[in-house]
């Protein structure tokens, strides 16, 4: 089975290992340094802003549970199809656990900062960095990262194209001062790095030429000032993305309510009518009852409402056939939520983005994080041999010596940092009294 192949065979070192390939993938992800660092990386609320907010780690764990639930549900709804596609709970858990490990410190603010600093060297994007970590950087093997199965890697390809295929034709003007960076102009293209084309080619090797071309087709071509976008993903990646969206739209909503970022009167003004409009198309759904439970002083009522929302979304999922005439079964299907349930989830996600993520106090933290990342990249680029830690310095010199993309090593180093570690390094390098 080519989809359970690995780039390096390590089974000879584990002769009595009876786990499935995807159970081994899950273990490698769980025990990786990149996964552990998620505990101190921003999800929505910045670490330290409140008592106990969700982090990238808890978000990934919740997405993993939802991904497994989706597999159980789809296996009951489409028993024969699920069997032929060989659905696996450990596989989907692996995808959801790993899907955010490429995100840098300070959330999407850090992502934009690194994309700007890497503008002349291939850019930076969180999903592309995830693929790079699992295929190259994580120290499980000398050259192939975690050495995951091909199907797991295919499932991590939310955007199975290279940056050069979708990047806008003309970049914005450089800025002379980092504080003046127009961040919305420097959103990265959703793609993999050209530096990692060999790893992408290995993952897609079992596909026929026609399947590969169709799989990497674009839904939007790049324009002068706008990135292009890939059109497709595998069935596993579509389920992972659905689990990620549900975890974000529902559980991050719970967080925002608990810490008081969302008040009942604000919810009533900006969300309630939209929920009311969905009542006729969602069975046993009542906007007033949901609102009462979410903002109840009784914690168990809110928990019950959150659980019911997740269940409603998960149990609406179905598999649909794609329009493309793919030969590979893994590319023939996508998961889809019910129409009304999809509208409900989109409403929750849009509400969180507009009234939580875009709040001035949240944006102030994002701005500060961006400045830290850009300043660190700038100084490390000026004197990499002096300031980089030994292993990173040796990697940088090796890439430089062989004419490769040496700045990518600095990007790898910074993106792997937690929020707190990046802030600490910034203090060490720039503060007059670094003990403060």
GROMACS .gro file of C-alpha atoms in nm:
model
  436
    1UNK     CA    1   0.000   0.000   0.000
    2UNK     CA    2   0.180   0.317  -0.115
    3UNK     CA    3  -0.027   0.535   0.122
    4UNK     CA    4   0.121   0.368   0.431
    5UNK     CA    5   0.478   0.397   0.300
    6UNK     CA    6   0.734   0.613   0.477
    7UNK     CA    7   1.039   0.777   0.327
    8UNK     CA    8   1.260   0.574   0.561
    9UNK     CA    9   1.177   0.226   0.693
   10UNK     CA   10   1.229   0.228   1.071
   11UNK     CA   11   1.036  -0.091   1.154
   12UNK     CA   12   1.358  -0.290   1.181
   13UNK     CA   13   1.427  -0.102   1.506
   14UNK     CA   14   1.088  -0.203   1.653
   15UNK     CA   15   1.044  -0.574   1.572
   16UNK     CA   16   0.756  -0.632   1.817
   17UNK     CA   17   0.563  -0.313   1.743
   18UNK     CA   18   0.207  -0.424   1.660
   19UNK     CA   19   0.054  -0.077   1.625
   20UNK     CA   20  -0.103   0.034   1.297
   21UNK     CA   21   0.094   0.282   1.084
   22UNK     CA   22  -0.143   0.564   1.182
   23UNK     CA   23  -0.115   0.482   1.553
   24UNK     CA   24   0.261   0.521   1.514
   25UNK     CA   25   0.211   0.853   1.335
   26UNK     CA   26  -0.008   0.977   1.620
   27UNK     CA   27   0.258   0.879   1.877
   28UNK     CA   28   0.533   1.061   1.687
   29UNK     CA   29   0.328   1.378   1.671
   30UNK     CA   30   0.225   1.364   2.039
   31UNK     CA   31   0.584   1.315   2.154
   32UNK     CA   32   0.737   1.582   1.930
   33UNK     CA   33   0.886   1.906   2.057
   34UNK     CA   34   0.683   2.101   1.800
   35UNK     CA   35   0.359   1.965   1.948
   36UNK     CA   36   0.463   2.041   2.307
   37UNK     CA   37   0.537   2.402   2.215
   38UNK     CA   38   0.172   2.453   2.124
   39UNK     CA   39   0.095   2.476   2.495
   40UNK     CA   40   0.248   2.826   2.498
   41UNK     CA   41   0.135   2.953   2.159
   42UNK     CA   42  -0.163   3.180   2.101
   43UNK     CA   43  -0.491   3.037   1.977
   44UNK     CA   44  -0.733   3.333   1.995
   45UNK     CA   45  -0.660   3.498   2.330
   46UNK     CA   46  -0.295   3.563   2.399
   47UNK     CA   47  -0.128   3.349   2.663
   48UNK     CA   48  -0.130   3.545   2.988
   49UNK     CA   49  -0.423   3.771   2.897
   50UNK     CA   50  -0.661   3.568   3.111
   51UNK     CA   51  -0.648   3.297   3.373
   52UNK     CA   52  -0.674   2.983   3.164
   53UNK     CA   53  -0.755   3.042   2.796
   54UNK     CA   54  -0.736   2.785   2.524
   55UNK     CA   55  -0.396   2.760   2.356
   56UNK     CA   56  -0.292   2.605   2.027
   57UNK     CA   57  -0.238   2.283   2.224
   58UNK     CA   58  -0.584   2.259   2.380
   59UNK     CA   59  -0.740   2.365   2.050
   60UNK     CA   60  -0.554   2.085   1.871
   61UNK     CA   61  -0.663   1.830   2.131
   62UNK     CA   62  -1.025   1.939   2.096
   63UNK     CA   63  -1.003   1.932   1.716
   64UNK     CA   64  -0.859   1.581   1.742
   65UNK     CA   65  -1.154   1.459   1.947
   66UNK     CA   66  -1.398   1.618   1.701
   67UNK     CA   67  -1.210   1.464   1.407
   68UNK     CA   68  -1.242   1.118   1.564
   69UNK     CA   69  -1.615   1.184   1.623
   70UNK     CA   70  -1.658   1.277   1.257
   71UNK     CA   71  -1.497   0.950   1.151
   72UNK     CA   72  -1.729   0.750   1.379
   73UNK     CA   73  -2.033   0.938   1.246
   74UNK     CA   74  -1.933   0.904   0.879
   75UNK     CA   75  -1.861   0.533   0.927
   76UNK     CA   76  -2.219   0.488   1.047
   77UNK     CA   77  -2.369   0.711   0.777
   78UNK     CA   78  -2.165   0.568   0.487
   79UNK     CA   79  -2.055   0.220   0.608
   80UNK     CA   80  -1.949   0.075   0.272
   81UNK     CA   81  -1.782   0.392   0.147
   82UNK     CA   82  -1.600   0.447   0.475
   83UNK     CA   83  -1.475   0.090   0.460
   84UNK     CA   84  -1.349   0.125   0.103
   85UNK     CA   85  -1.176   0.452   0.194
   86UNK     CA   86  -1.026   0.280   0.500
   87UNK     CA   87  -1.115   0.557   0.741
   88UNK     CA   88  -0.909   0.557   1.059
   89UNK     CA   89  -0.965   0.738   1.386
   90UNK     CA   90  -0.589   0.751   1.469
   91UNK     CA   91  -0.526   0.900   1.123
   92UNK     CA   92  -0.774   1.184   1.175
   93UNK     CA   93  -0.649   1.236   1.530
   94UNK     CA   94  -0.297   1.265   1.391
   95UNK     CA   95  -0.401   1.523   1.133
   96UNK     CA   96  -0.584   1.736   1.388
   97UNK     CA   97  -0.304   1.713   1.644
   98UNK     CA   98  -0.045   1.821   1.385
   99UNK     CA   99  -0.241   2.075   1.181
  100UNK     CA  100  -0.122   2.382   1.377
  101UNK     CA  101   0.236   2.290   1.470
  102UNK     CA  102   0.373   2.521   1.201
  103UNK     CA  103   0.209   2.831   1.343
  104UNK     CA  104   0.464   3.082   1.481
  105UNK     CA  105   0.446   3.276   1.809
  106UNK     CA  106   0.178   3.546   1.842
  107UNK     CA  107  -0.076   3.380   1.614
  108UNK     CA  108  -0.147   3.517   1.269
  109UNK     CA  109   0.037   3.837   1.362
  110UNK     CA  110   0.360   3.638   1.382
  111UNK     CA  111   0.274   3.467   1.055
  112UNK     CA  112   0.238   3.799   0.872
  113UNK     CA  113   0.560   3.928   1.031
  114UNK     CA  114   0.761   3.627   0.913
  115UNK     CA  115   0.604   3.641   0.569
  116UNK     CA  116   0.720   4.000   0.534
  117UNK     CA  117   1.070   3.923   0.657
  118UNK     CA  118   1.090   3.626   0.416
  119UNK     CA  119   0.938   3.822   0.125
  120UNK     CA  120   1.247   3.782  -0.091
  121UNK     CA  121   1.317   3.424   0.016
  122UNK     CA  122   0.995   3.230  -0.044
  123UNK     CA  123   0.766   3.380   0.220
  124UNK     CA  124   0.619   3.216   0.529
  125UNK     CA  125   0.284   3.044   0.587
  126UNK     CA  126   0.171   2.834   0.884
  127UNK     CA  127   0.041   2.535   0.689
  128UNK     CA  128   0.353   2.528   0.475
  129UNK     CA  129   0.561   2.535   0.793
  130UNK     CA  130   0.362   2.243   0.935
  131UNK     CA  131   0.448   2.036   0.629
  132UNK     CA  132   0.814   2.141   0.659
  133UNK     CA  133   0.830   2.040   1.026
  134UNK     CA  134   0.684   1.693   0.978
  135UNK     CA  135   0.882   1.617   0.661
  136UNK     CA  136   1.218   1.776   0.743
  137UNK     CA  137   1.275   1.960   1.072
  138UNK     CA  138   1.148   1.749   1.362
  139UNK     CA  139   1.437   1.539   1.490
  140UNK     CA  140   1.285   1.191   1.458
  141UNK     CA  141   1.504   1.104   1.158
  142UNK     CA  142   1.818   1.276   1.021
  143UNK     CA  143   1.658   1.403   0.698
  144UNK     CA  144   1.284   1.329   0.688
  145UNK     CA  145   1.143   1.484   1.004
  146UNK     CA  146   0.879   1.270   1.172
  147UNK     CA  147   0.887   1.029   0.877
  148UNK     CA  148   0.507   1.003   0.872
  149UNK     CA  149   0.309   0.784   0.635
  150UNK     CA  150   0.229   0.920   0.294
  151UNK     CA  151  -0.147   0.926   0.365
  152UNK     CA  152  -0.097   1.133   0.681
  153UNK     CA  153   0.116   1.379   0.486
  154UNK     CA  154  -0.147   1.396   0.211
  155UNK     CA  155  -0.406   1.471   0.479
  156UNK     CA  156  -0.200   1.764   0.606
  157UNK     CA  157  -0.201   1.926   0.262
  158UNK     CA  158  -0.481   2.179   0.300
  159UNK     CA  159  -0.326   2.366   0.007
  160UNK     CA  160  -0.132   2.117  -0.213
  161UNK     CA  161   0.042   2.380  -0.428
  162UNK     CA  162   0.370   2.571  -0.414
  163UNK     CA  163   0.395   2.937  -0.321
  164UNK     CA  164   0.532   3.023  -0.665
  165UNK     CA  165   0.208   2.897  -0.821
  166UNK     CA  166  -0.027   3.119  -0.622
  167UNK     CA  167   0.172   3.420  -0.498
  168UNK     CA  168   0.047   3.758  -0.619
  169UNK     CA  169   0.232   3.890  -0.922
  170UNK     CA  170   0.348   4.211  -0.753
  171UNK     CA  171   0.448   4.247  -0.389
  172UNK     CA  172   0.366   4.560  -0.189
  173UNK     CA  173   0.636   4.818  -0.132
  174UNK     CA  174   0.889   4.751   0.146
  175UNK     CA  175   0.860   4.964   0.458
  176UNK     CA  176   1.142   5.164   0.615
  177UNK     CA  177   0.999   5.114   0.964
  178UNK     CA  178   0.842   4.790   1.088
  179UNK     CA  179   0.579   4.988   1.279
  180UNK     CA  180   0.445   5.111   0.945
  181UNK     CA  181   0.385   4.764   0.796
  182UNK     CA  182   0.037   4.747   0.633
  183UNK     CA  183  -0.036   4.397   0.763
  184UNK     CA  184  -0.343   4.318   0.551
  185UNK     CA  185  -0.128   4.362   0.240
  186UNK     CA  186   0.122   4.103   0.362
  187UNK     CA  187  -0.109   3.808   0.421
  188UNK     CA  188   0.078   3.502   0.288
  189UNK     CA  189  -0.044   3.284   0.003
  190UNK     CA  190  -0.187   2.953   0.125
  191UNK     CA  191   0.074   2.715  -0.007
  192UNK     CA  192   0.386   2.508   0.055
  193UNK     CA  193   0.738   2.645   0.019
  194UNK     CA  194   0.931   2.589  -0.303
  195UNK     CA  195   1.213   2.479  -0.072
  196UNK     CA  196   1.007   2.167   0.006
  197UNK     CA  197   0.912   2.062  -0.346
  198UNK     CA  198   1.097   1.728  -0.316
  199UNK     CA  199   0.886   1.630  -0.015
  200UNK     CA  200   0.565   1.730  -0.196
  201UNK     CA  201   0.665   1.528  -0.501
  202UNK     CA  202   0.719   1.222  -0.280
  203UNK     CA  203   0.374   1.253  -0.123
  204UNK     CA  204   0.203   1.285  -0.462
  205UNK     CA  205   0.412   1.016  -0.635
  206UNK     CA  206   0.138   0.744  -0.633
  207UNK     CA  207  -0.106   0.971  -0.819
  208UNK     CA  208  -0.146   0.945  -1.194
  209UNK     CA  209  -0.035   1.243  -1.398
  210UNK     CA  210  -0.395   1.349  -1.460
  211UNK     CA  211  -0.488   1.313  -1.092
  212UNK     CA  212  -0.188   1.515  -0.983
  213UNK     CA  213  -0.265   1.796  -1.227
  214UNK     CA  214  -0.632   1.810  -1.127
  215UNK     CA  215  -0.551   1.789  -0.756
  216UNK     CA  216  -0.320   2.090  -0.782
  217UNK     CA  217  -0.563   2.297  -0.989
  218UNK     CA  218  -0.644   2.649  -0.872
  219UNK     CA  219  -0.986   2.787  -0.787
  220UNK     CA  220  -0.845   3.137  -0.836
  221UNK     CA  221  -0.542   3.241  -1.041
  222UNK     CA  222  -0.293   3.487  -0.889
  223UNK     CA  223  -0.347   3.848  -0.988
  224UNK     CA  224  -0.133   4.159  -0.966
  225UNK     CA  225  -0.232   4.238  -0.608
  226UNK     CA  226  -0.415   3.921  -0.501
  227UNK     CA  227  -0.292   3.568  -0.429
  228UNK     CA  228  -0.432   3.269  -0.612
  229UNK     CA  229  -0.584   2.975  -0.425
  230UNK     CA  230  -0.578   2.599  -0.455
  231UNK     CA  231  -0.908   2.425  -0.529
  232UNK     CA  232  -0.891   2.080  -0.372
  233UNK     CA  233  -0.775   1.862  -0.084
  234UNK     CA  234  -0.800   1.494   0.004
  235UNK     CA  235  -1.103   1.354   0.188
  236UNK     CA  236  -0.894   1.321   0.506
  237UNK     CA  237  -0.784   1.685   0.485
  238UNK     CA  238  -1.145   1.797   0.435
  239UNK     CA  239  -1.252   1.613   0.753
  240UNK     CA  240  -0.959   1.761   0.945
  241UNK     CA  241  -1.052   2.109   0.826
  242UNK     CA  242  -1.415   2.057   0.933
  243UNK     CA  243  -1.299   1.948   1.280
  244UNK     CA  244  -1.071   2.252   1.303
  245UNK     CA  245  -1.354   2.487   1.203
  246UNK     CA  246  -1.594   2.336   1.456
  247UNK     CA  247  -1.337   2.359   1.736
  248UNK     CA  248  -1.268   2.722   1.647
  249UNK     CA  249  -1.627   2.828   1.595
  250UNK     CA  250  -1.771   2.665   1.907
  251UNK     CA  251  -1.500   2.618   2.169
  252UNK     CA  252  -1.330   2.953   2.112
  253UNK     CA  253  -1.673   3.111   2.145
  254UNK     CA  254  -1.704   2.945   2.486
  255UNK     CA  255  -1.367   3.088   2.589
  256UNK     CA  256  -1.464   3.440   2.487
  257UNK     CA  257  -1.788   3.423   2.685
  258UNK     CA  258  -1.623   3.280   2.996
  259UNK     CA  259  -1.363   3.557   3.018
  260UNK     CA  260  -1.611   3.832   2.938
  261UNK     CA  261  -1.489   3.933   2.591
  262UNK     CA  262  -1.843   3.869   2.467
  263UNK     CA  263  -2.130   4.015   2.670
  264UNK     CA  264  -2.494   3.908   2.643
  265UNK     CA  265  -2.615   4.248   2.521
  266UNK     CA  266  -2.353   4.249   2.245
  267UNK     CA  267  -2.455   3.896   2.142
  268UNK     CA  268  -2.820   4.000   2.132
  269UNK     CA  269  -2.740   4.302   1.915
  270UNK     CA  270  -2.507   4.140   1.664
  271UNK     CA  271  -2.584   3.765   1.661
  272UNK     CA  272  -2.930   3.684   1.792
  273UNK     CA  273  -3.133   3.778   1.483
  274UNK     CA  274  -2.904   3.573   1.261
  275UNK     CA  275  -2.960   3.271   1.483
  276UNK     CA  276  -3.335   3.330   1.480
  277UNK     CA  277  -3.331   3.321   1.101
  278UNK     CA  278  -3.192   2.965   1.115
  279UNK     CA  279  -3.459   2.823   1.346
  280UNK     CA  280  -3.690   2.711   1.064
  281UNK     CA  281  -3.415   2.508   0.895
  282UNK     CA  282  -3.251   2.356   1.205
  283UNK     CA  283  -3.461   2.095   1.389
  284UNK     CA  284  -3.505   2.150   1.763
  285UNK     CA  285  -3.298   2.470   1.747
  286UNK     CA  286  -3.405   2.771   1.950
  287UNK     CA  287  -3.197   3.088   1.951
  288UNK     CA  288  -3.342   3.210   2.280
  289UNK     CA  289  -3.272   2.883   2.463
  290UNK     CA  290  -2.918   2.872   2.326
  291UNK     CA  291  -2.853   3.231   2.431
  292UNK     CA  292  -2.985   3.167   2.782
  293UNK     CA  293  -2.760   2.861   2.822
  294UNK     CA  294  -2.446   3.027   2.683
  295UNK     CA  295  -2.474   3.322   2.920
  296UNK     CA  296  -2.611   3.132   3.219
  297UNK     CA  297  -2.446   3.168   3.559
  298UNK     CA  298  -2.464   2.789   3.584
  299UNK     CA  299  -2.152   2.653   3.420
  300UNK     CA  300  -2.311   2.319   3.335
  301UNK     CA  301  -2.578   2.489   3.121
  302UNK     CA  302  -2.313   2.654   2.904
  303UNK     CA  303  -2.121   2.326   2.877
  304UNK     CA  304  -2.439   2.149   2.772
  305UNK     CA  305  -2.509   2.410   2.505
  306UNK     CA  306  -2.153   2.390   2.370
  307UNK     CA  307  -2.171   2.012   2.354
  308UNK     CA  308  -2.506   2.027   2.176
  309UNK     CA  309  -2.369   2.269   1.919
  310UNK     CA  310  -2.073   2.041   1.844
  311UNK     CA  311  -2.301   1.738   1.818
  312UNK     CA  312  -2.539   1.920   1.582
  313UNK     CA  313  -2.254   2.013   1.349
  314UNK     CA  314  -2.079   1.674   1.360
  315UNK     CA  315  -2.394   1.469   1.299
  316UNK     CA  316  -2.488   1.681   0.997
  317UNK     CA  317  -2.170   1.576   0.814
  318UNK     CA  318  -2.192   1.370   0.498
  319UNK     CA  319  -1.957   1.260   0.221
  320UNK     CA  320  -2.009   1.406  -0.125
  321UNK     CA  321  -1.851   1.312  -0.456
  322UNK     CA  322  -1.627   1.571  -0.615
  323UNK     CA  323  -1.690   1.692  -0.969
  324UNK     CA  324  -1.346   1.576  -1.083
  325UNK     CA  325  -1.303   1.232  -1.236
  326UNK     CA  326  -1.021   1.122  -1.006
  327UNK     CA  327  -0.873   0.774  -1.021
  328UNK     CA  328  -0.751   0.787  -0.658
  329UNK     CA  329  -1.039   0.721  -0.413
  330UNK     CA  330  -0.886   0.955  -0.153
  331UNK     CA  331  -0.945   1.246  -0.391
  332UNK     CA  332  -1.297   1.148  -0.502
  333UNK     CA  333  -1.482   1.261  -0.188
  334UNK     CA  334  -1.509   1.558   0.047
  335UNK     CA  335  -1.694   1.600   0.374
  336UNK     CA  336  -1.973   1.855   0.388
  337UNK     CA  337  -2.190   1.980   0.672
  338UNK     CA  338  -2.562   2.028   0.624
  339UNK     CA  339  -2.650   2.357   0.455
  340UNK     CA  340  -2.815   2.512   0.762
  341UNK     CA  341  -2.546   2.376   0.994
  342UNK     CA  342  -2.280   2.526   0.769
  343UNK     CA  343  -2.457   2.862   0.792
  344UNK     CA  344  -2.464   2.828   1.170
  345UNK     CA  345  -2.093   2.750   1.189
  346UNK     CA  346  -2.004   3.035   0.953
  347UNK     CA  347  -2.209   3.274   1.163
  348UNK     CA  348  -2.020   3.169   1.478
  349UNK     CA  349  -1.681   3.197   1.308
  350UNK     CA  350  -1.757   3.539   1.161
  351UNK     CA  351  -1.882   3.663   1.497
  352UNK     CA  352  -1.563   3.551   1.673
  353UNK     CA  353  -1.343   3.707   1.407
  354UNK     CA  354  -1.523   4.042   1.405
  355UNK     CA  355  -1.600   4.085   1.775
  356UNK     CA  356  -1.315   3.894   1.946
  357UNK     CA  357  -1.009   3.870   1.723
  358UNK     CA  358  -1.052   4.221   1.582
  359UNK     CA  359  -1.107   4.381   1.923
  360UNK     CA  360  -0.855   4.664   1.983
  361UNK     CA  361  -0.708   4.495   2.292
  362UNK     CA  362  -0.649   4.177   2.090
  363UNK     CA  363  -0.503   4.371   1.798
  364UNK     CA  364  -0.269   4.558   2.033
  365UNK     CA  365  -0.122   4.226   2.146
  366UNK     CA  366  -0.095   4.108   1.786
  367UNK     CA  367   0.083   4.430   1.686
  368UNK     CA  368   0.331   4.394   1.971
  369UNK     CA  369   0.402   4.034   1.876
  370UNK     CA  370   0.459   4.130   1.514
  371UNK     CA  371   0.715   4.389   1.615
  372UNK     CA  372   0.899   4.138   1.832
  373UNK     CA  373   0.917   3.882   1.550
  374UNK     CA  374   1.037   4.132   1.288
  375UNK     CA  375   1.297   4.287   1.517
  376UNK     CA  376   1.432   3.943   1.611
  377UNK     CA  377   1.449   3.833   1.247
  378UNK     CA  378   1.624   4.154   1.152
  379UNK     CA  379   1.901   4.127   1.410
  380UNK     CA  380   1.951   3.752   1.360
  381UNK     CA  381   1.987   3.810   0.986
  382UNK     CA  382   2.254   4.073   1.040
  383UNK     CA  383   2.472   3.854   1.262
  384UNK     CA  384   2.353   3.493   1.237
  385UNK     CA  385   2.691   3.342   1.325
  386UNK     CA  386   2.709   3.552   1.641
  387UNK     CA  387   2.354   3.521   1.775
  388UNK     CA  388   2.205   3.191   1.655
  389UNK     CA  389   2.229   2.889   1.888
  390UNK     CA  390   2.492   2.636   1.786
  391UNK     CA  391   2.278   2.379   1.604
  392UNK     CA  392   2.085   2.649   1.419
  393UNK     CA  393   2.407   2.832   1.334
  394UNK     CA  394   2.554   2.515   1.181
  395UNK     CA  395   2.238   2.460   0.975
  396UNK     CA  396   2.251   2.820   0.856
  397UNK     CA  397   2.617   2.790   0.752
  398UNK     CA  398   2.548   2.458   0.577
  399UNK     CA  399   2.263   2.604   0.372
  400UNK     CA  400   2.468   2.913   0.293
  401UNK     CA  401   2.769   2.705   0.186
  402UNK     CA  402   2.556   2.496  -0.051
  403UNK     CA  403   2.384   2.797  -0.206
  404UNK     CA  404   2.047   2.714  -0.051
  405UNK     CA  405   1.790   2.938   0.115
  406UNK     CA  406   1.979   3.018   0.438
  407UNK     CA  407   1.724   3.275   0.566
  408UNK     CA  408   1.474   2.987   0.584
  409UNK     CA  409   1.679   2.854   0.878
  410UNK     CA  410   1.622   3.178   1.071
  411UNK     CA  411   1.252   3.158   0.985
  412UNK     CA  412   1.242   2.796   1.111
  413UNK     CA  413   1.411   2.900   1.434
  414UNK     CA  414   1.178   3.192   1.506
  415UNK     CA  415   0.858   3.014   1.404
  416UNK     CA  416   0.933   2.733   1.645
  417UNK     CA  417   0.944   2.968   1.945
  418UNK     CA  418   0.664   3.002   2.196
  419UNK     CA  419   0.521   3.346   2.264
  420UNK     CA  420   0.705   3.369   2.595
  421UNK     CA  421   1.041   3.252   2.457
  422UNK     CA  422   1.030   3.505   2.172
  423UNK     CA  423   0.947   3.784   2.419
  424UNK     CA  424   1.228   3.670   2.648
  425UNK     CA  425   1.484   3.668   2.366
  426UNK     CA  426   1.368   4.013   2.262
  427UNK     CA  427   1.426   4.137   2.618
  428UNK     CA  428   1.772   3.981   2.627
  429UNK     CA  429   1.875   4.148   2.303
  430UNK     CA  430   1.713   4.489   2.331
  431UNK     CA  431   1.624   4.572   2.692
  432UNK     CA  432   1.860   4.799   2.887
  433UNK     CA  433   1.789   4.588   3.194
  434UNK     CA  434   1.711   4.238   3.056
  435UNK     CA  435   1.607   4.112   3.399
  436UNK     CA  436   1.289   4.322   3.381
   0.00000   0.00000   0.00000
